[in-house]
Amino acid sequence: VAGEAMEGGSSNNTAAGFGSGVGAARRLRGARGLGLQGLDICEHLVSARRAVSMAQGTIVLLSWLGVSGREYILLLLHLLQP
């Protein structure tokens, strides 16, 4: 617990998507001895969690605006095209 306070966020904060993702990565690296690769993996997991959260928020907003699932998928495919 003292180590979590020093790293800039508690595990509860990090699990909720708040706090220090880097602190969580450092705890993971320290606990498992994974080195920089473990740090990179955890940073990717934190980024993925944020992306999922943003996507969920977008879906809620679009459904509130009356956009159907099919229209949402077509919009998403259009935005992902290079």
N, CA, C and O atoms as CSV, one atom per row, in Angstrom:
chain,resi,resn,atom,element,x,y,z
A,1,VAL,N,N,0.838,-1.201,0.000
A,1,VAL,CA,C,0.000,0.000,0.000
A,1,VAL,C,C,0.870,1.247,0.000
A,1,VAL,O,O,0.580,2.216,-0.702
A,2,ALA,N,N,1.946,1.217,0.796
A,2,ALA,CA,C,2.840,2.379,0.806
A,2,ALA,C,C,3.470,2.570,-0.560
A,2,ALA,O,O,3.648,3.705,-1.003
A,3,GLY,N,N,3.812,1.480,-1.239
A,3,GLY,CA,C,4.384,1.573,-2.579
A,3,GLY,C,C,3.401,2.146,-3.571
A,3,GLY,O,O,3.787,2.881,-4.480
A,4,GLU,N,N,2.113,1.812,-3.403
A,4,GLU,CA,C,1.107,2.353,-4.303
A,4,GLU,C,C,0.979,3.857,-4.138
A,4,GLU,O,O,0.819,4.580,-5.121
A,5,ALA,N,N,1.048,4.327,-2.915
A,5,ALA,CA,C,0.946,5.769,-2.687
A,5,ALA,C,C,2.120,6.491,-3.327
A,5,ALA,O,O,1.965,7.594,-3.850
A,6,MET,N,N,3.290,5.873,-3.289
A,6,MET,CA,C,4.468,6.499,-3.883
A,6,MET,C,C,4.380,6.497,-5.405
A,6,MET,O,O,4.940,7.383,-6.050
A,7,GLU,N,N,3.692,5.525,-5.991
A,7,GLU,CA,C,3.629,5.415,-7.437
A,7,GLU,C,C,2.583,6.339,-8.054
A,7,GLU,O,O,2.544,6.483,-9.276
A,8,GLY,N,N,1.749,6.957,-7.254
A,8,GLY,CA,C,0.825,7.938,-7.797
A,8,GLY,C,C,-0.576,7.432,-8.042
A,8,GLY,O,O,-1.273,7.983,-8.894
A,9,GLY,N,N,-1.023,6.407,-7.335
A,9,GLY,CA,C,-2.404,5.958,-7.488
A,9,GLY,C,C,-2.611,4.640,-6.801
A,9,GLY,O,O,-1.716,3.795,-6.784
A,10,SER,N,N,-3.775,4.454,-6.237
A,10,SER,CA,C,-4.069,3.175,-5.604
A,10,SER,C,C,-4.563,2.201,-6.650
A,10,SER,O,O,-4.917,2.601,-7.759
A,11,SER,N,N,-4.589,0.928,-6.308
A,11,SER,CA,C,-5.069,-0.062,-7.262
A,11,SER,C,C,-6.539,0.172,-7.571
A,11,SER,O,O,-6.979,-0.118,-8.684
A,12,ASN,N,N,-7.313,0.689,-6.620
A,12,ASN,CA,C,-8.714,0.993,-6.888
A,12,ASN,C,C,-8.834,2.105,-7.917
A,12,ASN,O,O,-9.660,2.022,-8.826
A,13,ASN,N,N,-8.018,3.144,-7.784
A,13,ASN,CA,C,-8.049,4.229,-8.767
A,13,ASN,C,C,-7.665,3.716,-10.142
A,13,ASN,O,O,-8.327,4.033,-11.130
A,14,THR,N,N,-6.610,2.934,-10.215
A,14,THR,CA,C,-6.134,2.448,-11.500
A,14,THR,C,C,-7.167,1.528,-12.135
A,14,THR,O,O,-7.386,1.591,-13.345
A,15,ALA,N,N,-7.805,0.675,-11.342
A,15,ALA,CA,C,-8.807,-0.238,-11.881
A,15,ALA,C,C,-9.995,0.517,-12.451
A,15,ALA,O,O,-10.626,0.050,-13.399
A,16,ALA,N,N,-10.304,1.658,-11.898
A,16,ALA,CA,C,-11.437,2.448,-12.383
A,16,ALA,C,C,-11.063,3.299,-13.589
A,16,ALA,O,O,-11.917,3.997,-14.134
A,17,GLY,N,N,-9.801,3.256,-14.018
A,17,GLY,CA,C,-9.384,4.043,-15.162
A,17,GLY,C,C,-8.812,5.384,-14.783
A,17,GLY,O,O,-8.525,6.202,-15.657
A,18,PHE,N,N,-8.638,5.631,-13.492
A,18,PHE,CA,C,-8.061,6.884,-13.030
A,18,PHE,C,C,-6.723,6.578,-12.375
A,18,PHE,O,O,-6.366,5.414,-12.191
A,19,GLY,N,N,-5.995,7.612,-12.029
A,19,GLY,CA,C,-4.727,7.408,-11.340
A,19,GLY,C,C,-3.609,7.210,-12.337
A,19,GLY,O,O,-3.729,7.575,-13.507
A,20,SER,N,N,-2.539,6.641,-11.873
A,20,SER,CA,C,-1.333,6.529,-12.673
A,20,SER,C,C,-1.226,5.171,-13.335
A,20,SER,O,O,-1.001,4.165,-12.662
A,21,GLY,N,N,-1.386,5.134,-14.649
A,21,GLY,CA,C,-1.169,3.892,-15.380
A,21,GLY,C,C,0.277,3.466,-15.334
A,21,GLY,O,O,0.577,2.272,-15.304
A,22,VAL,N,N,1.187,4.443,-15.329
A,22,VAL,CA,C,2.613,4.126,-15.238
A,22,VAL,C,C,2.918,3.513,-13.882
A,22,VAL,O,O,3.736,2.599,-13.784
A,23,GLY,N,N,2.259,4.013,-12.822
A,23,GLY,CA,C,2.444,3.430,-11.491
A,23,GLY,C,C,2.013,1.977,-11.475
A,23,GLY,O,O,2.676,1.135,-10.869
A,24,ALA,N,N,0.898,1.678,-12.144
A,24,ALA,CA,C,0.434,0.289,-12.220
A,24,ALA,C,C,1.431,-0.557,-12.996
A,24,ALA,O,O,1.695,-1.704,-12.637
A,25,ALA,N,N,1.984,0.013,-14.062
A,25,ALA,CA,C,2.966,-0.722,-14.851
A,25,ALA,C,C,4.220,-1.004,-14.036
A,25,ALA,O,O,4.790,-2.091,-14.128
A,26,ARG,N,N,4.649,-0.037,-13.245
A,26,ARG,CA,C,5.838,-0.245,-12.417
A,26,ARG,C,C,5.587,-1.303,-11.354
A,26,ARG,O,O,6.475,-2.097,-11.043
A,27,ARG,N,N,4.372,-1.317,-10.792
A,27,ARG,CA,C,4.056,-2.346,-9.795
A,27,ARG,C,C,4.068,-3.722,-10.444
A,27,ARG,O,O,4.572,-4.684,-9.865
A,28,LEU,N,N,3.504,-3.813,-11.662
A,28,LEU,CA,C,3.496,-5.090,-12.364
A,28,LEU,C,C,4.919,-5.536,-12.658
A,28,LEU,O,O,5.261,-6.702,-12.457
A,29,ARG,N,N,5.739,-4.623,-13.127
A,29,ARG,CA,C,7.120,-4.965,-13.448
A,29,ARG,C,C,7.867,-5.405,-12.202
A,29,ARG,O,O,8.617,-6.381,-12.237
A,30,GLY,N,N,7.667,-4.689,-11.098
A,30,GLY,CA,C,8.349,-5.042,-9.861
A,30,GLY,C,C,7.882,-6.368,-9.298
A,30,GLY,O,O,8.679,-7.129,-8.750
A,31,ALA,N,N,6.594,-6.652,-9.429
A,31,ALA,CA,C,6.046,-7.878,-8.854
A,31,ALA,C,C,6.457,-9.107,-9.643
A,31,ALA,O,O,6.631,-10.178,-9.061
A,32,ARG,N,N,6.615,-8.982,-10.936
A,32,ARG,CA,C,6.891,-10.153,-11.767
A,32,ARG,C,C,8.289,-10.149,-12.373
A,32,ARG,O,O,8.696,-11.130,-12.995
A,33,GLY,N,N,9.022,-9.067,-12.200
A,33,GLY,CA,C,10.376,-9.001,-12.749
A,33,GLY,C,C,10.400,-9.059,-14.265
A,33,GLY,O,O,11.286,-9.694,-14.838
A,34,LEU,N,N,9.455,-8.416,-14.928
A,34,LEU,CA,C,9.348,-8.521,-16.377
A,34,LEU,C,C,10.207,-7.505,-17.120
A,34,LEU,O,O,10.373,-7.620,-18.334
A,35,GLY,N,N,10.747,-6.533,-16.434
A,35,GLY,CA,C,11.579,-5.534,-17.082
A,35,GLY,C,C,10.763,-4.597,-17.950
A,35,GLY,O,O,9.568,-4.407,-17.720
A,36,LEU,N,N,11.412,-4.009,-18.950
A,36,LEU,CA,C,10.752,-3.010,-19.792
A,36,LEU,C,C,9.622,-3.602,-20.614
A,36,LEU,O,O,8.644,-2.914,-20.906
A,37,GLN,N,N,9.742,-4.877,-20.993
A,37,GLN,CA,C,8.671,-5.503,-21.766
A,37,GLN,C,C,7.373,-5.525,-20.955
A,37,GLN,O,O,6.300,-5.265,-21.499
A,38,GLY,N,N,7.464,-5.829,-19.674
A,38,GLY,CA,C,6.284,-5.810,-18.811
A,38,GLY,C,C,5.701,-4.420,-18.691
A,38,GLY,O,O,4.482,-4.257,-18.647
A,39,LEU,N,N,6.564,-3.411,-18.638
A,39,LEU,CA,C,6.103,-2.021,-18.575
A,39,LEU,C,C,5.331,-1.670,-19.841
A,39,LEU,O,O,4.267,-1.055,-19.771
A,40,ASP,N,N,5.868,-2.060,-21.003
A,40,ASP,CA,C,5.193,-1.794,-22.272
A,40,ASP,C,C,3.846,-2.500,-22.348
A,40,ASP,O,O,2.862,-1.913,-22.797
A,41,ILE,N,N,3.795,-3.762,-21.910
A,41,ILE,CA,C,2.549,-4.525,-21.953
A,41,ILE,C,C,1.484,-3.843,-21.107
A,41,ILE,O,O,0.341,-3.695,-21.538
A,42,CYS,N,N,1.860,-3.430,-19.909
A,42,CYS,CA,C,0.880,-2.805,-19.018
A,42,CYS,C,C,0.423,-1.453,-19.566
A,42,CYS,O,O,-0.751,-1.105,-19.437
A,43,GLU,N,N,1.325,-0.691,-20.171
A,43,GLU,CA,C,0.931,0.587,-20.770
A,43,GLU,C,C,-0.060,0.368,-21.910
A,43,GLU,O,O,-0.996,1.150,-22.077
A,44,HIS,N,N,0.142,-0.700,-22.701
A,44,HIS,CA,C,-0.802,-1.018,-23.771
A,44,HIS,C,C,-2.160,-1.412,-23.195
A,44,HIS,O,O,-3.197,-1.047,-23.749
A,45,LEU,N,N,-2.161,-2.150,-22.091
A,45,LEU,CA,C,-3.420,-2.538,-21.455
A,45,LEU,C,C,-4.176,-1.317,-20.941
A,45,LEU,O,O,-5.397,-1.235,-21.074
A,46,VAL,N,N,-3.444,-0.367,-20.352
A,46,VAL,CA,C,-4.082,0.861,-19.865
A,46,VAL,C,C,-4.652,1.648,-21.040
A,46,VAL,O,O,-5.760,2.176,-20.944
A,47,SER,N,N,-3.911,1.736,-22.151
A,47,SER,CA,C,-4.405,2.440,-23.339
A,47,SER,C,C,-5.639,1.753,-23.909
A,47,SER,O,O,-6.587,2.418,-24.325
A,48,ALA,N,N,-5.628,0.419,-23.928
A,48,ALA,CA,C,-6.778,-0.328,-24.440
A,48,ALA,C,C,-8.000,-0.098,-23.564
A,48,ALA,O,O,-9.113,0.035,-24.073
A,49,ARG,N,N,-7.800,-0.049,-22.249
A,49,ARG,CA,C,-8.920,0.193,-21.332
A,49,ARG,C,C,-9.530,1.570,-21.599
A,49,ARG,O,O,-10.752,1.724,-21.589
A,50,ARG,N,N,-8.688,2.557,-21.833
A,50,ARG,CA,C,-9.197,3.904,-22.128
A,50,ARG,C,C,-9.951,3.928,-23.452
A,50,ARG,O,O,-10.989,4.581,-23.564
A,51,ALA,N,N,-9.430,3.210,-24.468
A,51,ALA,CA,C,-10.093,3.164,-25.768
A,51,ALA,C,C,-11.463,2.505,-25.662
A,51,ALA,O,O,-12.427,2.973,-26.269
A,52,VAL,N,N,-11.554,1.423,-24.895
A,52,VAL,CA,C,-12.842,0.747,-24.702
A,52,VAL,C,C,-13.814,1.674,-23.993
A,52,VAL,O,O,-14.990,1.737,-24.351
A,53,SER,N,N,-13.329,2.391,-22.992
A,53,SER,CA,C,-14.185,3.318,-22.257
A,53,SER,C,C,-14.707,4.424,-23.172
A,53,SER,O,O,-15.876,4.801,-23.094
A,54,MET,N,N,-13.841,4.940,-24.034
A,54,MET,CA,C,-14.263,5.979,-24.974
A,54,MET,C,C,-15.281,5.424,-25.968
A,54,MET,O,O,-16.253,6.101,-26.302
A,55,ALA,N,N,-15.062,4.195,-26.443
A,55,ALA,CA,C,-15.998,3.579,-27.386
A,55,ALA,C,C,-17.361,3.374,-26.735
A,55,ALA,O,O,-18.394,3.610,-27.361
A,56,GLN,N,N,-17.363,2.936,-25.482
A,56,GLN,CA,C,-18.632,2.749,-24.775
A,56,GLN,C,C,-19.365,4.081,-24.625
A,56,GLN,O,O,-20.582,4.147,-24.794
A,57,GLY,N,N,-18.630,5.128,-24.312
A,57,GLY,CA,C,-19.239,6.451,-24.204
A,57,GLY,C,C,-19.810,6.920,-25.528
A,57,GLY,O,O,-20.876,7.535,-25.568
A,58,THR,N,N,-19.099,6.630,-26.617
A,58,THR,CA,C,-19.569,7.006,-27.951
A,58,THR,C,C,-20.849,6.258,-28.299
A,58,THR,O,O,-21.784,6.843,-28.845
A,59,ILE,N,N,-20.892,4.962,-27.982
A,59,ILE,CA,C,-22.086,4.162,-28.260
A,59,ILE,C,C,-23.284,4.707,-27.490
A,59,ILE,O,O,-24.381,4.817,-28.037
A,60,VAL,N,N,-23.073,5.045,-26.228
A,60,VAL,CA,C,-24.163,5.602,-25.418
A,60,VAL,C,C,-24.642,6.923,-26.013
A,60,VAL,O,O,-25.846,7.159,-26.112
A,61,LEU,N,N,-23.708,7.782,-26.409
A,61,LEU,CA,C,-24.081,9.075,-26.991
A,61,LEU,C,C,-24.859,8.892,-28.289
A,61,LEU,O,O,-25.885,9.538,-28.499
A,62,LEU,N,N,-24.366,8.007,-29.164
A,62,LEU,CA,C,-25.044,7.801,-30.442
A,62,LEU,C,C,-26.417,7.169,-30.257
A,62,LEU,O,O,-27.356,7.508,-30.975
A,63,SER,N,N,-26.542,6.255,-29.302
A,63,SER,CA,C,-27.860,5.658,-29.061
A,63,SER,C,C,-28.821,6.707,-28.504
A,63,SER,O,O,-30.014,6.682,-28.803
A,64,TRP,N,N,-28.302,7.621,-27.701
A,64,TRP,CA,C,-29.131,8.705,-27.172
A,64,TRP,C,C,-29.607,9.612,-28.304
A,64,TRP,O,O,-30.708,10.162,-28.254
A,65,LEU,N,N,-28.753,9.762,-29.336
A,65,LEU,CA,C,-29.115,10.593,-30.489
A,65,LEU,C,C,-30.006,9.843,-31.479
A,65,LEU,O,O,-30.486,10.433,-32.447
A,66,GLY,N,N,-30.230,8.549,-31.245
A,66,GLY,CA,C,-31.113,7.774,-32.107
A,66,GLY,C,C,-30.411,7.066,-33.245
A,66,GLY,O,O,-31.070,6.657,-34.201
A,67,VAL,N,N,-29.098,6.906,-33.180
A,67,VAL,CA,C,-28.354,6.211,-34.223
A,67,VAL,C,C,-28.462,4.710,-33.962
A,67,VAL,O,O,-28.199,4.252,-32.850
A,68,SER,N,N,-28.850,3.942,-34.989
A,68,SER,CA,C,-29.003,2.500,-34.816
A,68,SER,C,C,-27.637,1.809,-34.836
A,68,SER,O,O,-26.630,2.412,-35.205
A,69,GLY,N,N,-27.620,0.554,-34.440
A,69,GLY,CA,C,-26.382,-0.219,-34.434
A,69,GLY,C,C,-25.774,-0.344,-35.816
A,69,GLY,O,O,-24.558,-0.247,-35.979
A,70,ARG,N,N,-26.635,-0.562,-36.830
A,70,ARG,CA,C,-26.150,-0.695,-38.210
A,70,ARG,C,C,-25.510,0.611,-38.676
A,70,ARG,O,O,-24.440,0.597,-39.285
A,71,GLU,N,N,-26.162,1.735,-38.392
A,71,GLU,CA,C,-25.609,3.038,-38.778
A,71,GLU,C,C,-24.297,3.310,-38.058
A,71,GLU,O,O,-23.372,3.886,-38.630
A,72,TYR,N,N,-24.224,2.889,-36.792
A,72,TYR,CA,C,-22.991,3.085,-36.026
A,72,TYR,C,C,-21.844,2.300,-36.650
A,72,TYR,O,O,-20.733,2.817,-36.772
A,73,ILE,N,N,-22.102,1.056,-37.045
A,73,ILE,CA,C,-21.053,0.230,-37.659
A,73,ILE,C,C,-20.611,0.835,-38.983
A,73,ILE,O,O,-19.415,0.880,-39.271
A,74,LEU,N,N,-21.561,1.305,-39.798
A,74,LEU,CA,C,-21.200,1.941,-41.067
A,74,LEU,C,C,-20.374,3.204,-40.843
A,74,LEU,O,O,-19.414,3.457,-41.572
A,75,LEU,N,N,-20.742,3.994,-39.842
A,75,LEU,CA,C,-19.978,5.193,-39.506
A,75,LEU,C,C,-18.567,4.819,-39.055
A,75,LEU,O,O,-17.591,5.453,-39.456
A,76,LEU,N,N,-18.470,3.793,-38.227
A,76,LEU,CA,C,-17.167,3.343,-37.736
A,76,LEU,C,C,-16.286,2.858,-38.883
A,76,LEU,O,O,-15.104,3.197,-38.939
A,77,LEU,N,N,-16.847,2.071,-39.796
A,77,LEU,CA,C,-16.081,1.597,-40.951
A,77,LEU,C,C,-15.625,2.759,-41.822
A,77,LEU,O,O,-14.507,2.750,-42.336
A,78,HIS,N,N,-16.484,3.755,-41.988
A,78,HIS,CA,C,-16.114,4.936,-42.776
A,78,HIS,C,C,-14.954,5.691,-42.128
A,78,HIS,O,O,-14.042,6.145,-42.819
A,79,LEU,N,N,-14.991,5.823,-40.801
A,79,LEU,CA,C,-13.932,6.551,-40.098
A,79,LEU,C,C,-12.609,5.793,-40.100
A,79,LEU,O,O,-11.544,6.408,-40.035
A,80,LEU,N,N,-12.665,4.462,-40.176
A,80,LEU,CA,C,-11.442,3.659,-40.132
A,80,LEU,C,C,-10.764,3.529,-41.485
A,80,LEU,O,O,-9.635,3.043,-41.555
A,81,GLN,N,N,-11.417,3.947,-42.562
A,81,GLN,CA,C,-10.807,3.854,-43.884
A,81,GLN,C,C,-9.657,4.849,-43.997
A,81,GLN,O,O,-9.747,5.971,-43.500
A,82,PRO,N,N,-8.560,4.426,-44.664
A,82,PRO,CA,C,-7.407,5.342,-44.805
A,82,PRO,C,C,-7.682,6.487,-45.754
A,82,PRO,O,O,-6.812,7.332,-45.971
